[in-house]
């Protein structure tokens, strides 16, 4: 205890701080979040995130090249779904031709050696904006997990490397893992 233990003595100089540092952050630790939208040649400002834009897939490919050139190892994809494609059941989430799947395939065709993370949640696809299916005013867990599993498999089929669930359904991680394994995506 103090005065025998004086941690500040290890923080006095730059070289000593580097020597005893437990954590170091490098470009290898970064994941670039990208927000995508349908269309071509469009960048749309996101008012709640100054300096961040939603990109169409053509601009996403440019951003991915920039990320690869910087040495950033992975991108995380978050879609802005056309409101006309949003439904009570969030069916667009597991459409193999949805925006996320098209973006993932386009990225993989570039061979940039980037990992691709895909968000798994239903809120971008449901007309009510919930992360799950709603029955009688209540978000139903088990049916929602089934849809999240379908979404995960579709994303893996498109070439997604990491499935990243952001919803809050109970049991979804194990169920998604099982669905991916059963579909032959043990590496995802």
mmCIF file of C-alpha atoms in Angstrom:
data_model
loop_
_atom_site.group_PDB
_atom_site.id
_atom_site.type_symbol
_atom_site.label_atom_id
_atom_site.label_comp_id
_atom_site.label_asym_id
_atom_site.label_seq_id
_atom_site.Cartn_x
_atom_site.Cartn_y
_atom_site.Cartn_z
ATOM 1 C CA UNK A 1 0.000 0.000 0.000
ATOM 2 C CA UNK A 2 0.869 3.649 -0.249
ATOM 3 C CA UNK A 3 3.544 4.927 0.234
ATOM 4 C CA UNK A 4 5.309 1.725 -0.861
ATOM 5 C CA UNK A 5 3.214 1.218 -3.983
ATOM 6 C CA UNK A 6 3.432 4.305 -6.171
ATOM 7 C CA UNK A 7 1.980 3.529 -9.566
ATOM 8 C CA UNK A 8 2.535 7.061 -10.825
ATOM 9 C CA UNK A 9 6.286 6.465 -10.974
ATOM 10 C CA UNK A 10 5.623 4.147 -13.957
ATOM 11 C CA UNK A 11 3.637 6.848 -15.726
ATOM 12 C CA UNK A 12 6.156 9.681 -15.445
ATOM 13 C CA UNK A 13 7.832 9.342 -18.844
ATOM 14 C CA UNK A 14 6.679 8.271 -22.262
ATOM 15 C CA UNK A 15 9.062 5.298 -22.425
ATOM 16 C CA UNK A 16 7.953 3.973 -19.018
ATOM 17 C CA UNK A 17 4.258 4.338 -19.891
ATOM 18 C CA UNK A 18 4.858 2.367 -23.088
ATOM 19 C CA UNK A 19 6.859 -0.238 -21.206
ATOM 20 C CA UNK A 20 4.147 -1.011 -18.637
ATOM 21 C CA UNK A 21 1.097 -0.367 -20.772
ATOM 22 C CA UNK A 22 -1.381 -3.219 -20.648
ATOM 23 C CA UNK A 23 -3.394 -2.158 -23.658
ATOM 24 C CA UNK A 24 -2.311 -0.897 -27.028
ATOM 25 C CA UNK A 25 -4.668 0.101 -29.785
ATOM 26 C CA UNK A 26 -3.615 -0.278 -33.396
ATOM 27 C CA UNK A 27 -5.306 -0.253 -36.774
ATOM 28 C CA UNK A 28 -5.584 -4.036 -36.422
ATOM 29 C CA UNK A 29 -8.135 -3.510 -33.640
ATOM 30 C CA UNK A 30 -10.507 -1.379 -35.716
ATOM 31 C CA UNK A 31 -13.774 -2.209 -37.427
ATOM 32 C CA UNK A 32 -15.139 0.455 -39.755
ATOM 33 C CA UNK A 33 -18.933 0.780 -39.410
ATOM 34 C CA UNK A 34 -20.580 1.579 -42.738
ATOM 35 C CA UNK A 35 -24.179 2.588 -43.254
ATOM 36 C CA UNK A 36 -25.676 1.651 -46.578
ATOM 37 C CA UNK A 37 -28.695 2.611 -48.647
ATOM 38 C CA UNK A 38 -30.284 1.556 -51.921
ATOM 39 C CA UNK A 39 -29.573 3.405 -55.141
ATOM 40 C CA UNK A 40 -26.456 4.477 -56.989
ATOM 41 C CA UNK A 41 -24.027 7.341 -56.632
ATOM 42 C CA UNK A 42 -25.601 8.675 -53.432
ATOM 43 C CA UNK A 43 -24.177 9.737 -50.114
ATOM 44 C CA UNK A 44 -26.707 10.872 -47.539
ATOM 45 C CA UNK A 45 -25.748 12.654 -44.326
ATOM 46 C CA UNK A 46 -26.971 11.030 -41.121
ATOM 47 C CA UNK A 47 -28.104 13.979 -38.963
ATOM 48 C CA UNK A 48 -27.671 12.124 -35.663
ATOM 49 C CA UNK A 49 -24.037 11.282 -36.538
ATOM 50 C CA UNK A 50 -22.307 14.407 -37.884
ATOM 51 C CA UNK A 51 -19.707 13.581 -40.518
ATOM 52 C CA UNK A 52 -21.164 10.119 -41.203
ATOM 53 C CA UNK A 53 -23.052 9.258 -44.369
ATOM 54 C CA UNK A 54 -25.173 6.442 -45.727
ATOM 55 C CA UNK A 55 -23.543 5.124 -48.874
ATOM 56 C CA UNK A 56 -24.892 3.344 -51.907
ATOM 57 C CA UNK A 57 -23.042 0.146 -52.796
ATOM 58 C CA UNK A 58 -20.853 1.881 -55.398
ATOM 59 C CA UNK A 59 -19.586 4.320 -52.765
ATOM 60 C CA UNK A 60 -19.338 1.479 -50.233
ATOM 61 C CA UNK A 61 -16.817 -0.195 -52.530
ATOM 62 C CA UNK A 62 -14.736 3.002 -52.552
ATOM 63 C CA UNK A 63 -14.898 3.179 -48.745
ATOM 64 C CA UNK A 64 -13.878 -0.478 -48.505
ATOM 65 C CA UNK A 65 -10.841 0.165 -50.699
ATOM 66 C CA UNK A 66 -9.894 3.095 -48.451
ATOM 67 C CA UNK A 67 -10.291 0.897 -45.366
ATOM 68 C CA UNK A 68 -8.113 -1.816 -46.891
ATOM 69 C CA UNK A 69 -5.480 0.764 -47.881
ATOM 70 C CA UNK A 70 -5.423 2.015 -44.276
ATOM 71 C CA UNK A 71 -4.993 -1.536 -42.983
ATOM 72 C CA UNK A 72 -8.388 -1.670 -41.268
ATOM 73 C CA UNK A 73 -9.210 -5.387 -41.165
ATOM 74 C CA UNK A 74 -13.017 -5.363 -41.231
ATOM 75 C CA UNK A 75 -16.211 -3.496 -42.064
ATOM 76 C CA UNK A 76 -19.518 -3.694 -40.185
ATOM 77 C CA UNK A 77 -22.579 -3.155 -42.382
ATOM 78 C CA UNK A 78 -25.763 -1.442 -41.223
ATOM 79 C CA UNK A 79 -28.614 -0.977 -43.714
ATOM 80 C CA UNK A 80 -31.212 1.725 -44.143
ATOM 81 C CA UNK A 81 -34.094 -0.244 -45.623
ATOM 82 C CA UNK A 82 -36.496 1.365 -48.048
ATOM 83 C CA UNK A 83 -39.724 1.934 -46.056
ATOM 84 C CA UNK A 84 -41.703 0.262 -48.860
ATOM 85 C CA UNK A 85 -39.839 -2.991 -48.084
ATOM 86 C CA UNK A 86 -40.574 -2.925 -44.352
ATOM 87 C CA UNK A 87 -43.294 -5.294 -43.141
ATOM 88 C CA UNK A 88 -44.764 -6.531 -39.872
ATOM 89 C CA UNK A 89 -42.788 -9.766 -40.270
ATOM 90 C CA UNK A 90 -39.533 -8.215 -41.495
ATOM 91 C CA UNK A 91 -39.349 -10.559 -44.493
ATOM 92 C CA UNK A 92 -36.759 -8.375 -46.240
ATOM 93 C CA UNK A 93 -34.275 -9.434 -43.527
ATOM 94 C CA UNK A 94 -34.028 -12.906 -45.045
ATOM 95 C CA UNK A 95 -34.427 -11.956 -48.709
ATOM 96 C CA UNK A 96 -31.239 -13.180 -50.458
ATOM 97 C CA UNK A 97 -31.438 -10.097 -52.700
ATOM 98 C CA UNK A 98 -31.758 -7.559 -49.886
ATOM 99 C CA UNK A 99 -29.420 -4.573 -49.670
ATOM 100 C CA UNK A 100 -27.047 -6.180 -47.171
ATOM 101 C CA UNK A 101 -26.635 -9.365 -49.209
ATOM 102 C CA UNK A 102 -26.027 -7.416 -52.429
ATOM 103 C CA UNK A 103 -23.467 -5.242 -50.635
ATOM 104 C CA UNK A 104 -21.661 -8.249 -49.152
ATOM 105 C CA UNK A 105 -21.442 -9.984 -52.532
ATOM 106 C CA UNK A 106 -20.124 -6.788 -54.161
ATOM 107 C CA UNK A 107 -17.498 -6.414 -51.423
ATOM 108 C CA UNK A 108 -16.376 -10.028 -51.734
ATOM 109 C CA UNK A 109 -15.992 -9.622 -55.513
ATOM 110 C CA UNK A 110 -13.407 -6.881 -54.819
ATOM 111 C CA UNK A 111 -11.021 -9.351 -53.096
ATOM 112 C CA UNK A 112 -9.818 -6.703 -50.652
ATOM 113 C CA UNK A 113 -9.037 -9.173 -47.854
ATOM 114 C CA UNK A 114 -11.481 -7.409 -45.537
ATOM 115 C CA UNK A 115 -13.635 -9.153 -42.997
ATOM 116 C CA UNK A 116 -17.319 -8.338 -43.251
ATOM 117 C CA UNK A 117 -19.562 -8.167 -40.197
ATOM 118 C CA UNK A 118 -23.311 -8.083 -40.667
ATOM 119 C CA UNK A 119 -25.730 -6.792 -38.092
ATOM 120 C CA UNK A 120 -28.478 -9.267 -37.279
ATOM 121 C CA UNK A 121 -31.642 -7.586 -36.038
ATOM 122 C CA UNK A 122 -35.122 -7.024 -37.363
ATOM 123 C CA UNK A 123 -35.567 -3.315 -36.614
ATOM 124 C CA UNK A 124 -34.276 -2.210 -40.047
ATOM 125 C CA UNK A 125 -36.884 -4.441 -41.686
ATOM 126 C CA UNK A 126 -40.033 -4.205 -39.582
ATOM 127 C CA UNK A 127 -42.713 -1.603 -40.187
ATOM 128 C CA UNK A 128 -43.113 -1.133 -36.421
ATOM 129 C CA UNK A 129 -39.350 -0.714 -35.833
ATOM 130 C CA UNK A 130 -39.038 -3.432 -33.199
ATOM 131 C CA UNK A 131 -36.115 -5.874 -33.139
ATOM 132 C CA UNK A 132 -38.578 -8.747 -33.129
ATOM 133 C CA UNK A 133 -41.973 -9.831 -34.328
ATOM 134 C CA UNK A 134 -44.941 -8.302 -32.545
ATOM 135 C CA UNK A 135 -48.066 -10.295 -31.656
ATOM 136 C CA UNK A 136 -50.890 -8.674 -29.683
ATOM 137 C CA UNK A 137 -48.665 -5.738 -28.738
ATOM 138 C CA UNK A 138 -45.861 -7.943 -27.408
ATOM 139 C CA UNK A 139 -42.483 -8.822 -28.984
ATOM 140 C CA UNK A 140 -42.533 -12.600 -29.280
ATOM 141 C CA UNK A 141 -39.179 -14.162 -28.564
ATOM 142 C CA UNK A 142 -39.117 -17.616 -30.132
ATOM 143 C CA UNK A 143 -40.692 -16.661 -33.465
ATOM 144 C CA UNK A 144 -38.312 -13.720 -33.649
ATOM 145 C CA UNK A 145 -35.325 -15.998 -33.063
ATOM 146 C CA UNK A 146 -36.456 -18.191 -35.970
ATOM 147 C CA UNK A 147 -36.438 -15.155 -38.266
ATOM 148 C CA UNK A 148 -33.036 -14.029 -36.950
ATOM 149 C CA UNK A 149 -31.697 -17.485 -37.784
ATOM 150 C CA UNK A 150 -32.996 -17.191 -41.348
ATOM 151 C CA UNK A 151 -31.441 -13.739 -41.634
ATOM 152 C CA UNK A 152 -28.091 -15.060 -40.381
ATOM 153 C CA UNK A 153 -27.992 -17.938 -42.846
ATOM 154 C CA UNK A 154 -28.890 -15.647 -45.765
ATOM 155 C CA UNK A 155 -26.095 -13.280 -44.776
ATOM 156 C CA UNK A 156 -23.612 -16.154 -44.501
ATOM 157 C CA UNK A 157 -24.692 -17.405 -47.930
ATOM 158 C CA UNK A 158 -23.932 -13.940 -49.324
ATOM 159 C CA UNK A 159 -20.389 -14.123 -47.916
ATOM 160 C CA UNK A 160 -20.608 -12.457 -44.511
ATOM 161 C CA UNK A 161 -17.678 -13.463 -42.296
ATOM 162 C CA UNK A 162 -19.040 -12.518 -38.878
ATOM 163 C CA UNK A 163 -22.660 -12.501 -37.776
ATOM 164 C CA UNK A 164 -23.178 -9.779 -35.171
ATOM 165 C CA UNK A 165 -26.600 -9.954 -33.495
ATOM 166 C CA UNK A 166 -27.645 -6.653 -31.936
ATOM 167 C CA UNK A 167 -31.191 -7.581 -30.992
ATOM 168 C CA UNK A 168 -32.221 -8.624 -27.498
ATOM 169 C CA UNK A 169 -34.007 -11.956 -27.999
ATOM 170 C CA UNK A 170 -33.336 -14.660 -25.434
ATOM 171 C CA UNK A 171 -31.470 -17.694 -26.790
ATOM 172 C CA UNK A 172 -30.613 -16.171 -30.139
ATOM 173 C CA UNK A 173 -26.849 -16.756 -30.010
ATOM 174 C CA UNK A 174 -27.102 -20.522 -29.585
ATOM 175 C CA UNK A 175 -29.933 -20.779 -32.099
ATOM 176 C CA UNK A 176 -28.036 -18.740 -34.699
ATOM 177 C CA UNK A 177 -24.890 -20.810 -34.138
ATOM 178 C CA UNK A 178 -26.898 -24.014 -34.615
ATOM 179 C CA UNK A 179 -28.603 -22.667 -37.767
ATOM 180 C CA UNK A 180 -25.271 -21.624 -39.279
ATOM 181 C CA UNK A 181 -23.703 -24.994 -38.478
ATOM 182 C CA UNK A 182 -26.670 -26.901 -39.936
ATOM 183 C CA UNK A 183 -26.410 -24.817 -43.123
ATOM 184 C CA UNK A 184 -22.705 -25.628 -43.450
ATOM 185 C CA UNK A 185 -21.319 -22.297 -42.201
ATOM 186 C CA UNK A 186 -19.175 -23.515 -39.326
ATOM 187 C CA UNK A 187 -16.519 -20.931 -40.275
ATOM 188 C CA UNK A 188 -18.876 -17.965 -39.831
#
